[in-house]
PDB file of C-alpha atoms in Angstrom:
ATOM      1  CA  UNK R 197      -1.012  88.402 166.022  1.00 88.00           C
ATOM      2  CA  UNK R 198      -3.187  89.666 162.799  1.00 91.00           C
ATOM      3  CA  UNK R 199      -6.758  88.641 163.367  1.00 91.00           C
ATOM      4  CA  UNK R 200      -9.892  89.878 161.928  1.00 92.00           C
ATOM      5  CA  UNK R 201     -10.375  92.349 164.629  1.00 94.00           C
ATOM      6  CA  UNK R 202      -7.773  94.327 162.583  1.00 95.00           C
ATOM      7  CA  UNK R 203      -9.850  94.498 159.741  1.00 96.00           C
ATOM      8  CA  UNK R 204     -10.406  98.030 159.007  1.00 97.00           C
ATOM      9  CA  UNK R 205      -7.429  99.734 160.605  1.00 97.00           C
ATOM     10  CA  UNK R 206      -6.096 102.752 159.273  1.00 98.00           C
ATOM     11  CA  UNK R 207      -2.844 104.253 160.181  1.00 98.00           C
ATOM     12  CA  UNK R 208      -1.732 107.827 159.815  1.00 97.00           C
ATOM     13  CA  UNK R 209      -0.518 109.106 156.529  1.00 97.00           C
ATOM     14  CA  UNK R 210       3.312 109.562 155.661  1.00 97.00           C
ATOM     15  CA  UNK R 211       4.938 112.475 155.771  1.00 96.00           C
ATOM     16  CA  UNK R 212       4.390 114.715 152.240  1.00 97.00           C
ATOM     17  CA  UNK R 213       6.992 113.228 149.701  1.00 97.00           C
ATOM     18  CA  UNK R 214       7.618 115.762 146.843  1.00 97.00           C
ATOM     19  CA  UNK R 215       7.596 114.170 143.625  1.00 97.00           C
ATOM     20  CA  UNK R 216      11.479 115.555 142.108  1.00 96.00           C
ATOM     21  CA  UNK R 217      12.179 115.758 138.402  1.00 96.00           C
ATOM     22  CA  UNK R 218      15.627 113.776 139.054  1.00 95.00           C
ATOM     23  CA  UNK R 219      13.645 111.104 140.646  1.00 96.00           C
ATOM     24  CA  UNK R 220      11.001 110.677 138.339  1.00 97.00           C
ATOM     25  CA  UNK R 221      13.832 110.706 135.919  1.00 96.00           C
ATOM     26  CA  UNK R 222      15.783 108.236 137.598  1.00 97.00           C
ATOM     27  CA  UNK R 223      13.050 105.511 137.928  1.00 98.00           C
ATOM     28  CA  UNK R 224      11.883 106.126 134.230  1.00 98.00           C
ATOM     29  CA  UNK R 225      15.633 105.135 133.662  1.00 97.00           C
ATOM     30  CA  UNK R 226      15.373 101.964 135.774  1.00 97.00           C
ATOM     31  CA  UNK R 227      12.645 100.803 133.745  1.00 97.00           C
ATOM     32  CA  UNK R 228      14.914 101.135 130.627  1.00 96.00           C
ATOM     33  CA  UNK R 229      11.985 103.993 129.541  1.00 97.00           C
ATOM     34  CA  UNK R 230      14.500 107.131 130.091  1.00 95.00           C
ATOM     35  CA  UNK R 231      14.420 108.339 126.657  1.00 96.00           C
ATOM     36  CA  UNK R 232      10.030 108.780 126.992  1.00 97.00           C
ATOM     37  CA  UNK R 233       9.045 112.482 126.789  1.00 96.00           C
ATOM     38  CA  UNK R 234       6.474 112.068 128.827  1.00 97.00           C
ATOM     39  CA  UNK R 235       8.829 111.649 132.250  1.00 98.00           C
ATOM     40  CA  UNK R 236      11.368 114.545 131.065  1.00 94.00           C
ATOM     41  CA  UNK R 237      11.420 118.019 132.243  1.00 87.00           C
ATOM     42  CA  UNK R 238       9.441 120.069 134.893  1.00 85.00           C
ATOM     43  CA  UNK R 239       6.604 119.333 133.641  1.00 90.00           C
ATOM     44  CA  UNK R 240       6.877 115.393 133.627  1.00 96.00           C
ATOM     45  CA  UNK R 241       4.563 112.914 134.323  1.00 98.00           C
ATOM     46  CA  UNK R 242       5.583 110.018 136.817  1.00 98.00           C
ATOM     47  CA  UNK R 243       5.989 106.404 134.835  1.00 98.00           C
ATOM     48  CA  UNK R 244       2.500 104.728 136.073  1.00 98.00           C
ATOM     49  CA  UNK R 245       4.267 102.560 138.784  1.00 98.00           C
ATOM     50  CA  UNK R 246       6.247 104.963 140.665  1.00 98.00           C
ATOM     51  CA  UNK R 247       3.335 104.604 142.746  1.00 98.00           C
ATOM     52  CA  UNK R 248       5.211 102.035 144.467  1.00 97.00           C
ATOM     53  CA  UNK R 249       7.807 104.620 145.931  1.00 96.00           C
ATOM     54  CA  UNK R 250       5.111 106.247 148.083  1.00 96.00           C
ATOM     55  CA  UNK R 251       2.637 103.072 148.748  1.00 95.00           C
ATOM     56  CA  UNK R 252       5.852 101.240 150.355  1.00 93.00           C
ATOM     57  CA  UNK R 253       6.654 104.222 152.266  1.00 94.00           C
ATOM     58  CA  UNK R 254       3.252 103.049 154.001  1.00 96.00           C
ATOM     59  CA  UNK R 255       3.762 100.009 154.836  1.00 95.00           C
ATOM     60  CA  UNK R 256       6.416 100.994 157.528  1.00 94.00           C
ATOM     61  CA  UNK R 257       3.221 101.968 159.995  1.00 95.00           C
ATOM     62  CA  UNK R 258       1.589  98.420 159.972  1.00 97.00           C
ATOM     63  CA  UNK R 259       4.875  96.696 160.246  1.00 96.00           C
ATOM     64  CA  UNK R 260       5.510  98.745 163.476  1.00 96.00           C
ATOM     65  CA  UNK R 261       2.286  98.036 164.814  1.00 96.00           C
ATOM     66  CA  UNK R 262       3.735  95.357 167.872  1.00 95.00           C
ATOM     67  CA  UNK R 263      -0.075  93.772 168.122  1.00 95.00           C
ATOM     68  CA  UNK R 264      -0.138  92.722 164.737  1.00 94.00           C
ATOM     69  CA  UNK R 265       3.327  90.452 165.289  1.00 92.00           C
ATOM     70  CA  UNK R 266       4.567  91.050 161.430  1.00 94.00           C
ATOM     71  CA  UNK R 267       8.179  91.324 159.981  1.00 91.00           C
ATOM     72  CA  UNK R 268       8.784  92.522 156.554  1.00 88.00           C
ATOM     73  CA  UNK R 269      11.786  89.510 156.136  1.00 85.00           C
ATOM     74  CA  UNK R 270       8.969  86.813 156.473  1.00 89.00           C
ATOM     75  CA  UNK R 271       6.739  88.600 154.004  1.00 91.00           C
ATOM     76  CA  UNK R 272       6.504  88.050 150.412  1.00 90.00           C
ATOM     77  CA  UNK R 273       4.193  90.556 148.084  1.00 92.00           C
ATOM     78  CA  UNK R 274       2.130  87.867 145.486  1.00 96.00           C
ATOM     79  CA  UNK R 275       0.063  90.310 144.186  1.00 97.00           C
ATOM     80  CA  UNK R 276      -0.400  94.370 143.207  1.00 98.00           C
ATOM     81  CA  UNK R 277      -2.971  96.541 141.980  1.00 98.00           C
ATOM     82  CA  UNK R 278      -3.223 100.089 141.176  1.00 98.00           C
ATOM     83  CA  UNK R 279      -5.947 102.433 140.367  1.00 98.00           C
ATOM     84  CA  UNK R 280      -4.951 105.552 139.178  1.00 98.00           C
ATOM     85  CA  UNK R 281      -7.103 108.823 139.267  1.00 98.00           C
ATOM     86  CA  UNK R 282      -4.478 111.124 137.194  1.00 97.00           C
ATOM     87  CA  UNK R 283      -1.077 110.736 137.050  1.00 97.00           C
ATOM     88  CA  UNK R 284       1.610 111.626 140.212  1.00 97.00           C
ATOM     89  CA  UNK R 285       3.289 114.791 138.346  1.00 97.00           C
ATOM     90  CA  UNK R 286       6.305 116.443 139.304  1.00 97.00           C
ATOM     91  CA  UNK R 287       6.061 118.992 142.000  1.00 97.00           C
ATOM     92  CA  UNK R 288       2.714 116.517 143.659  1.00 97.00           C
ATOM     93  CA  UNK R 289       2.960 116.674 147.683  1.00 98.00           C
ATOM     94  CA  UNK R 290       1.665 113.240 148.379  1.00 98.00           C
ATOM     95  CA  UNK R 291       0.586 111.266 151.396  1.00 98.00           C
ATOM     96  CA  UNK R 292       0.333 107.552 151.534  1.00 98.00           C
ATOM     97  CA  UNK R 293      -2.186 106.192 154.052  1.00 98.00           C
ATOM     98  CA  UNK R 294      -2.371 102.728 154.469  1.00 98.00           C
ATOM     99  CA  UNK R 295      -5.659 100.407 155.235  1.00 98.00           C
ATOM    100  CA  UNK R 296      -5.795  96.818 156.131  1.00 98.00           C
ATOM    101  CA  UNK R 297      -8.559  95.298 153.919  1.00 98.00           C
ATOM    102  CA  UNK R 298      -8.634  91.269 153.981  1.00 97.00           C
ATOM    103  CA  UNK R 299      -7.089  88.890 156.120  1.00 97.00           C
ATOM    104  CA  UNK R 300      -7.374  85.241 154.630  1.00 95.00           C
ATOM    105  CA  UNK R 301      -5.096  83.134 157.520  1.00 91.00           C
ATOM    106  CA  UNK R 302      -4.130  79.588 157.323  1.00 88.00           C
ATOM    107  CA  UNK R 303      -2.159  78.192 160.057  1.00 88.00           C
ATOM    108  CA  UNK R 304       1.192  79.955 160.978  1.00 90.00           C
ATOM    109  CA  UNK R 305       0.599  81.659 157.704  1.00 93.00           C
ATOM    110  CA  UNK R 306      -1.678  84.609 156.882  1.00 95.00           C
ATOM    111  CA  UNK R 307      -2.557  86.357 153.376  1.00 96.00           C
ATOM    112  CA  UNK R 308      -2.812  89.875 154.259  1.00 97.00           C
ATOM    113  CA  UNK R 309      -4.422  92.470 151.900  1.00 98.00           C
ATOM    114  CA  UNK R 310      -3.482  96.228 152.138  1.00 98.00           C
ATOM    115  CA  UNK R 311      -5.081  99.065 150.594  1.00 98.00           C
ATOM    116  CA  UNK R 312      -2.679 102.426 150.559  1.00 98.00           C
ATOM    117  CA  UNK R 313      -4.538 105.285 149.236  1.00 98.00           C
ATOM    118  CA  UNK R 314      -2.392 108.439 147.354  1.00 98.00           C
ATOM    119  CA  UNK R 315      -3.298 111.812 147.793  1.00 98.00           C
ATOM    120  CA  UNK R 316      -1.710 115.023 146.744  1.00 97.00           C
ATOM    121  CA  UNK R 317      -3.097 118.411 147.632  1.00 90.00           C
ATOM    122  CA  UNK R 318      -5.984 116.634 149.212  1.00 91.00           C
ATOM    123  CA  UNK R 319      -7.036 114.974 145.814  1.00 96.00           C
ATOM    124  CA  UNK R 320      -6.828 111.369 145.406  1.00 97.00           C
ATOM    125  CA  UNK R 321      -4.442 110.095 143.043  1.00 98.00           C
ATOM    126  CA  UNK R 322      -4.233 106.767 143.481  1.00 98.00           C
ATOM    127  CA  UNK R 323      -4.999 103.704 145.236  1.00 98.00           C
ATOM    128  CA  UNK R 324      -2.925 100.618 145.744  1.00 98.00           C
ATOM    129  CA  UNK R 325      -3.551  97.031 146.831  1.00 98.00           C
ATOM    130  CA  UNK R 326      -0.724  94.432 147.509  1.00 98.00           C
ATOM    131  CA  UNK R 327      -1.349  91.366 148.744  1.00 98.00           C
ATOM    132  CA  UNK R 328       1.365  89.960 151.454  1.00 96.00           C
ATOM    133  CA  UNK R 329       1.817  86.394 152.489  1.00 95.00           C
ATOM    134  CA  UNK R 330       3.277  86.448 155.772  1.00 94.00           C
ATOM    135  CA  UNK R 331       4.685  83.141 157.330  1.00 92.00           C
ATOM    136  CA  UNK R 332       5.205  83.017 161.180  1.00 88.00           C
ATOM    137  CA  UNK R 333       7.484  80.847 163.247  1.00 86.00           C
ATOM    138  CA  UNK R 334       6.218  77.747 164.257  1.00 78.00           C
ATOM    139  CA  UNK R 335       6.145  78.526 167.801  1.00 66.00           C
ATOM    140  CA  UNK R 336       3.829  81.110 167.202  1.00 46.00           C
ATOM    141  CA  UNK R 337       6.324  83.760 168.423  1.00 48.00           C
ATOM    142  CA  UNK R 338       7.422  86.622 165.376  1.00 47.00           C
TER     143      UNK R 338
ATOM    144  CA  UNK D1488      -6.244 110.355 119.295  1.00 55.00           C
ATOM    145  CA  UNK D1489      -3.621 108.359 118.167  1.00 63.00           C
ATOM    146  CA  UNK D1490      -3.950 106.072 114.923  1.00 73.00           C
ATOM    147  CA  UNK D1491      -2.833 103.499 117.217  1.00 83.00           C
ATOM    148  CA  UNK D1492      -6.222 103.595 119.142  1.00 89.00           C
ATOM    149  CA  UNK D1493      -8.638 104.012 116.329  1.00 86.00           C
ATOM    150  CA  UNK D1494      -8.717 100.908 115.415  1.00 90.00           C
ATOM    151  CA  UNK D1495      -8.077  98.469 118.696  1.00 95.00           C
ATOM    152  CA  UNK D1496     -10.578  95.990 119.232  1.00 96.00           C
ATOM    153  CA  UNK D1497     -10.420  92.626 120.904  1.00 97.00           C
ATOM    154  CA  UNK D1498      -7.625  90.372 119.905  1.00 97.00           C
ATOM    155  CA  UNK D1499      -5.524  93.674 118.715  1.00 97.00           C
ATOM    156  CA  UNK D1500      -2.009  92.675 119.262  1.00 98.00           C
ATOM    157  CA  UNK D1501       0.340  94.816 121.071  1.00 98.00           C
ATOM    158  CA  UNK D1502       4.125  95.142 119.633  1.00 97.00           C
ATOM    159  CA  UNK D1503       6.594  92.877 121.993  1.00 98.00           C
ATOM    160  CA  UNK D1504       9.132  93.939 123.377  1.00 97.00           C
ATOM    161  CA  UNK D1505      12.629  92.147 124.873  1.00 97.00           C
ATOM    162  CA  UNK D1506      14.320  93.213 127.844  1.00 96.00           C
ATOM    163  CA  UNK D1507      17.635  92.661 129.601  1.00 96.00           C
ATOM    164  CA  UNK D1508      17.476  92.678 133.314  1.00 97.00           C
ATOM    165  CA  UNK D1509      21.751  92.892 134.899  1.00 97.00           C
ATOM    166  CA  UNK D1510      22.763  93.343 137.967  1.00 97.00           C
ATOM    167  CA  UNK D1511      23.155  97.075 137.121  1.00 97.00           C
ATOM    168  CA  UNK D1512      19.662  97.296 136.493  1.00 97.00           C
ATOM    169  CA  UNK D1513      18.605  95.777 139.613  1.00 98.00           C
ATOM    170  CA  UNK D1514      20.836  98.233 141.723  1.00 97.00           C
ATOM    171  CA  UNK D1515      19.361 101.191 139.461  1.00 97.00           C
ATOM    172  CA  UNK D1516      15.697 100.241 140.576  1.00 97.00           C
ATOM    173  CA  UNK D1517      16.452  99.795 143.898  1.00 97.00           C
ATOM    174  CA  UNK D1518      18.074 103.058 144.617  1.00 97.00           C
ATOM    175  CA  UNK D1519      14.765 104.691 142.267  1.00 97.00           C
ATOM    176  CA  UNK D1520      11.775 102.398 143.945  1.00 96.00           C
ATOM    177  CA  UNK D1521      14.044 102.933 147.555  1.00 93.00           C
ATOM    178  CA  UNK D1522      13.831  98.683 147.994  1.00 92.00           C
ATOM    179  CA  UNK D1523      16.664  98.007 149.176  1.00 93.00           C
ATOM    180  CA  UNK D1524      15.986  94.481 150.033  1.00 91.00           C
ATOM    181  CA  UNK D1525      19.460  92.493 149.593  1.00 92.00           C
ATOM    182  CA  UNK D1526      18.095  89.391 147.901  1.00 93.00           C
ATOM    183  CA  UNK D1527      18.140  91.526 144.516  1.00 95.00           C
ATOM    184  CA  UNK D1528      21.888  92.508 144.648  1.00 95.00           C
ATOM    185  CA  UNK D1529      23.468  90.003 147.697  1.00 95.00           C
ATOM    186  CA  UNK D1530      24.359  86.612 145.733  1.00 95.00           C
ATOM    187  CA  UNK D1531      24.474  85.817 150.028  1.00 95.00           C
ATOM    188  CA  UNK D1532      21.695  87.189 151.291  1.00 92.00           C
ATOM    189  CA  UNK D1533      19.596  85.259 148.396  1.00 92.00           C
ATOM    190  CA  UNK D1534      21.379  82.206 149.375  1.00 93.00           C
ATOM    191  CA  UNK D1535      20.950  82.245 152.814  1.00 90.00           C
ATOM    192  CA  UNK D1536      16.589  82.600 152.438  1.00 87.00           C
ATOM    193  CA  UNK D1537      17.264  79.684 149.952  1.00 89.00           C
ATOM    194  CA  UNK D1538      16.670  81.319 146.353  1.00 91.00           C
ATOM    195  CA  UNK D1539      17.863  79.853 143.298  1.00 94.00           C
ATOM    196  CA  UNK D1540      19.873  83.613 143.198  1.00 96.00           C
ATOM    197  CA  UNK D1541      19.843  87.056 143.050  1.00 97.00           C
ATOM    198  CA  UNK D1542      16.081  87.983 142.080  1.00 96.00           C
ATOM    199  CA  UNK D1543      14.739  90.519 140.211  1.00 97.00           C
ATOM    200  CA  UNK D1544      12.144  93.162 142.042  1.00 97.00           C
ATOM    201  CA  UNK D1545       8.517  91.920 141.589  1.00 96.00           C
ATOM    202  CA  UNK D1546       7.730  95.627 141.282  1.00 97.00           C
ATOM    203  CA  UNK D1547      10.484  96.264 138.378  1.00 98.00           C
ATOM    204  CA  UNK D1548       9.131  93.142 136.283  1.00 98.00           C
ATOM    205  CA  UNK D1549       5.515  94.740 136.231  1.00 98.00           C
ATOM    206  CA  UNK D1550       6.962  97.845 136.055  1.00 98.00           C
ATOM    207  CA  UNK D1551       9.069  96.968 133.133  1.00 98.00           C
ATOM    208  CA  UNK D1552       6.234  94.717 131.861  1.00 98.00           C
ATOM    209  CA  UNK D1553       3.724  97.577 131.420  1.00 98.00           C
ATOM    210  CA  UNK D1554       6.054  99.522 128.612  1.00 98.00           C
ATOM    211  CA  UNK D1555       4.414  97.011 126.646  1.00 98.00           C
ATOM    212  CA  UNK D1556       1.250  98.876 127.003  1.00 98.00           C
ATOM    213  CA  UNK D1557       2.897 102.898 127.576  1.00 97.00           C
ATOM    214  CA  UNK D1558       4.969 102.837 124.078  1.00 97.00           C
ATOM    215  CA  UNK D1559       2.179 101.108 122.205  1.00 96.00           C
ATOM    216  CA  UNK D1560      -0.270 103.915 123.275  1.00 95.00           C
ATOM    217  CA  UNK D1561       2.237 106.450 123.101  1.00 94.00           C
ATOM    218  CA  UNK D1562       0.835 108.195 126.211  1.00 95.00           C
ATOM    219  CA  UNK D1563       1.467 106.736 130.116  1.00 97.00           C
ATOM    220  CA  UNK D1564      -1.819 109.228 131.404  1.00 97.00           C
ATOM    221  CA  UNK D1565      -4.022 106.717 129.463  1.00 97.00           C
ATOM    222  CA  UNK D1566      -3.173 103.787 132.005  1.00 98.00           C
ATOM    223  CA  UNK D1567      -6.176 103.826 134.319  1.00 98.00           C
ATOM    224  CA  UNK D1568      -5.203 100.689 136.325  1.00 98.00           C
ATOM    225  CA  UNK D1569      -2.575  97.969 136.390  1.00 98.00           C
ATOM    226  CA  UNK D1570      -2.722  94.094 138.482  1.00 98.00           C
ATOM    227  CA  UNK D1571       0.077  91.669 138.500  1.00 98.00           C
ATOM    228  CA  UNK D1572      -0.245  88.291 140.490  1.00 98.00           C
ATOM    229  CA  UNK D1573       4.111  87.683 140.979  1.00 97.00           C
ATOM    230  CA  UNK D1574       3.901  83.959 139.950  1.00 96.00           C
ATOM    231  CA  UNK D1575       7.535  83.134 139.843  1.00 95.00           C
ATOM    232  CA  UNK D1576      11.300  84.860 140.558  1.00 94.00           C
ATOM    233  CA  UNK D1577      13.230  86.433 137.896  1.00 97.00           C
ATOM    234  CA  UNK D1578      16.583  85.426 138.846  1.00 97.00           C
ATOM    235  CA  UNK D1579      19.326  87.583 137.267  1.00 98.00           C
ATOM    236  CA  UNK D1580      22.897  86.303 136.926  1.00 97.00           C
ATOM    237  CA  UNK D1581      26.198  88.322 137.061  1.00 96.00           C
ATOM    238  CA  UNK D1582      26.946  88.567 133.393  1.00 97.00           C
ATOM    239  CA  UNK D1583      26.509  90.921 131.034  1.00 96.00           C
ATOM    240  CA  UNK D1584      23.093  89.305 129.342  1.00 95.00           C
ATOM    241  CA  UNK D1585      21.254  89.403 132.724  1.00 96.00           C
ATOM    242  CA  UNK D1586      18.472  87.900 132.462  1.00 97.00           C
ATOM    243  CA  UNK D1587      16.404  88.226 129.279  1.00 97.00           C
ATOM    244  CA  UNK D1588      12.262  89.037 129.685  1.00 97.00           C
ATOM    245  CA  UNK D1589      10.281  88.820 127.177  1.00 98.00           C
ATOM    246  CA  UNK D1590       6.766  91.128 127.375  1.00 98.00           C
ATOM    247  CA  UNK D1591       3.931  90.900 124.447  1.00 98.00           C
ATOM    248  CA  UNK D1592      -0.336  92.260 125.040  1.00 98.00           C
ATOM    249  CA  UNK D1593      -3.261  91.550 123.710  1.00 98.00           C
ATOM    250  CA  UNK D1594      -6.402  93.698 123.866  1.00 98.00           C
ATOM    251  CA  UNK D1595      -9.799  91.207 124.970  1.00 98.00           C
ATOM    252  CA  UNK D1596     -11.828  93.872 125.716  1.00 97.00           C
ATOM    253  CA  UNK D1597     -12.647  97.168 124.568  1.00 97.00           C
ATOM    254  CA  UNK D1598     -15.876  99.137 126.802  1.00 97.00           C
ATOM    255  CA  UNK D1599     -16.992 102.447 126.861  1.00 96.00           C
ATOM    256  CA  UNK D1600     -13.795 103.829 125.094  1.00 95.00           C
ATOM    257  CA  UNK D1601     -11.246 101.967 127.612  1.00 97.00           C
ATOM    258  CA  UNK D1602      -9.366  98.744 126.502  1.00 98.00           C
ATOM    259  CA  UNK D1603      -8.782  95.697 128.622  1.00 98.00           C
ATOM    260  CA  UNK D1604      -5.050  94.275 127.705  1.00 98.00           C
ATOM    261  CA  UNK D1605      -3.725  91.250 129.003  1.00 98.00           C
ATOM    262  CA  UNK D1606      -0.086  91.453 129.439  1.00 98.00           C
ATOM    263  CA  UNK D1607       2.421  88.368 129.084  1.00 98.00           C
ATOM    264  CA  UNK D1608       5.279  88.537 131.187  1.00 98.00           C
ATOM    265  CA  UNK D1609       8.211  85.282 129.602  1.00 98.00           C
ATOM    266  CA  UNK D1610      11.645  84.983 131.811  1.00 96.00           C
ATOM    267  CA  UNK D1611      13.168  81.782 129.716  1.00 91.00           C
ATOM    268  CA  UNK D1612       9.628  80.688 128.303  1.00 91.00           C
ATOM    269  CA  UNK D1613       7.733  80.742 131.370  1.00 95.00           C
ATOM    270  CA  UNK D1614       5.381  83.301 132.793  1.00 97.00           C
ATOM    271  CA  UNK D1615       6.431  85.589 135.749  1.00 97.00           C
ATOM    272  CA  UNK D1616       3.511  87.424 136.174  1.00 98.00           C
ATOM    273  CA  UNK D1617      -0.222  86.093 136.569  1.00 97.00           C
ATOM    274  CA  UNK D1618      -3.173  87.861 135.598  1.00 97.00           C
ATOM    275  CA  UNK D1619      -1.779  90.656 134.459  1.00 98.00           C
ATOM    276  CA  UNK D1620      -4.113  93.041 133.063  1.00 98.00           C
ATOM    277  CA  UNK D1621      -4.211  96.609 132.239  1.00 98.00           C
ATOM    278  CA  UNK D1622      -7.288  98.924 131.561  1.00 98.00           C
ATOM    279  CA  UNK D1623      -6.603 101.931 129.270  1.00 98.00           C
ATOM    280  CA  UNK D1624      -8.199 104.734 127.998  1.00 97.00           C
ATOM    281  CA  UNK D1625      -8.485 104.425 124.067  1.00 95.00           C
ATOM    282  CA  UNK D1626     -11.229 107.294 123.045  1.00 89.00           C
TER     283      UNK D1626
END
């Protein structure tokens, strides 16, 4: 299970995700923001939380780690941060590489906080934070 | 710089804006944010974890949230950084009205040319998001 040992760990970065046009244009849209300039076009900017796309593409790695014992069904995300550098553009290669900051546990439950930093062309873009609260079995077994 | 910005100072009011959140939304953001989790578009896969309903993404209520802050400052580069504490679930009904959000800021600090805006998340009067706070570039 997650322990303090884990502190610290850093898993490999994702594969590069190209930031599309259409996507950037379809998550503007989503947000009921598709008419903003600023996310139209080649040369568009990403809306601010699109972030998300790539820092969940992260997570995968620790929730495949077996000595860690977590599930994404028991998890719920209570809180996010991000820090942005610049803004993800269109045409941005970017990795997401994920970092397990804090560990607050409490019983069969554990408040698990995640650090996923951004980088595109070897520049960092952004960082985000999410806190998880993840909720074992009773038995102990995930 | 924009007029907008010239003059923001602490208790500087941001303009509010309303929001409908339908099931059509919902399936929109999760095909764009890839979260395909079925408790925001499976009336029986939110019953069976033991939701009130279908729930709205966490991640499209602060995403939706921070428009407040991107069409009052005309310009989404000026957002330097963005929290959200998810306090409570949006749930979103199968009608046409959704459900209806309600997001207003206020500015409570301004430092070294970047404002401090709190952001107010209201789903039927009652706050959805915690803390929420957004630092942006003003000079």
């Amino acid at each position: 299970m997650i322990s303090e040992s884990h502190l610290g760990r850093t898993y490999p970065p994702t594969e590069p995700y190209v930031v599309s046009a259409a996507k950037v244009a379809e998550f503007a849209a989503a947000l009921g923001d598709a008419t903003n300039p600023a996310y139209q076009g080649p040369q568009a900017i990403a809306p601010p939380t699109f972030a998300v796309v790539l820092s969940s593409a992260a997570w995968g790695a620790m929730f495949d780690d077996p000595e860690l014992q977590l599930s994404l069904s028991r998890t719920v995300h209570t809180d996010q941060r991000f820090v942005w550098r610049r803004p993800l553009r269109v045409g941005d290669e970017v990795t997401a590489r994920l970092r397990i900051d804090k560990l607050r546990a409490r019983g069969t439950s554990a408040f698990i906080t995640i650090v996923v930093e951004l980088d595109a062309g070897g520049e960092r873009v952004c960082d985000a934070t999410s806190t998880l609260l993840h909720t074992w079995p009773e038995q102990g077994a995930a | 710089m924009s007029s907008v910005l010239a003059g923001v100072e602490p208790g500087t009011v941001l303009p509010r804006i309303t929001e409908h959140l339908t099931r059509d939304t919902l399936v929109r953001y999760a095909g764009a944010s890839t979260d395909f989790n079925p408790i925001h578009w499976s009336d029986r896969a939110a019953d069976a974890l033991g939701l009130p309903g279908v729930i709205a993404h966490g991640m499209l209520t602060m995403g939706t949230a921070l428009r407040v802050v991107t069409d009052w400052c005309d310009d989404p580069t000026r957002v330097l950084s963005y929290y959200v504490r998810f306090t409570k679930p949006v749930v979103v009904p199968d009608t046409d009205e959704g459900a209806s959000l309600d997001f207003g800021g206020t500015v409570t600090k301004v430092e070294n040319g970047v404002a401090t805006v709190s952001v107010e998340a209201l789903f039927n009067g009652s706050k959805v998001l915690g803390a929420a706070t957004a630092e942006v570039r003003v000079d």
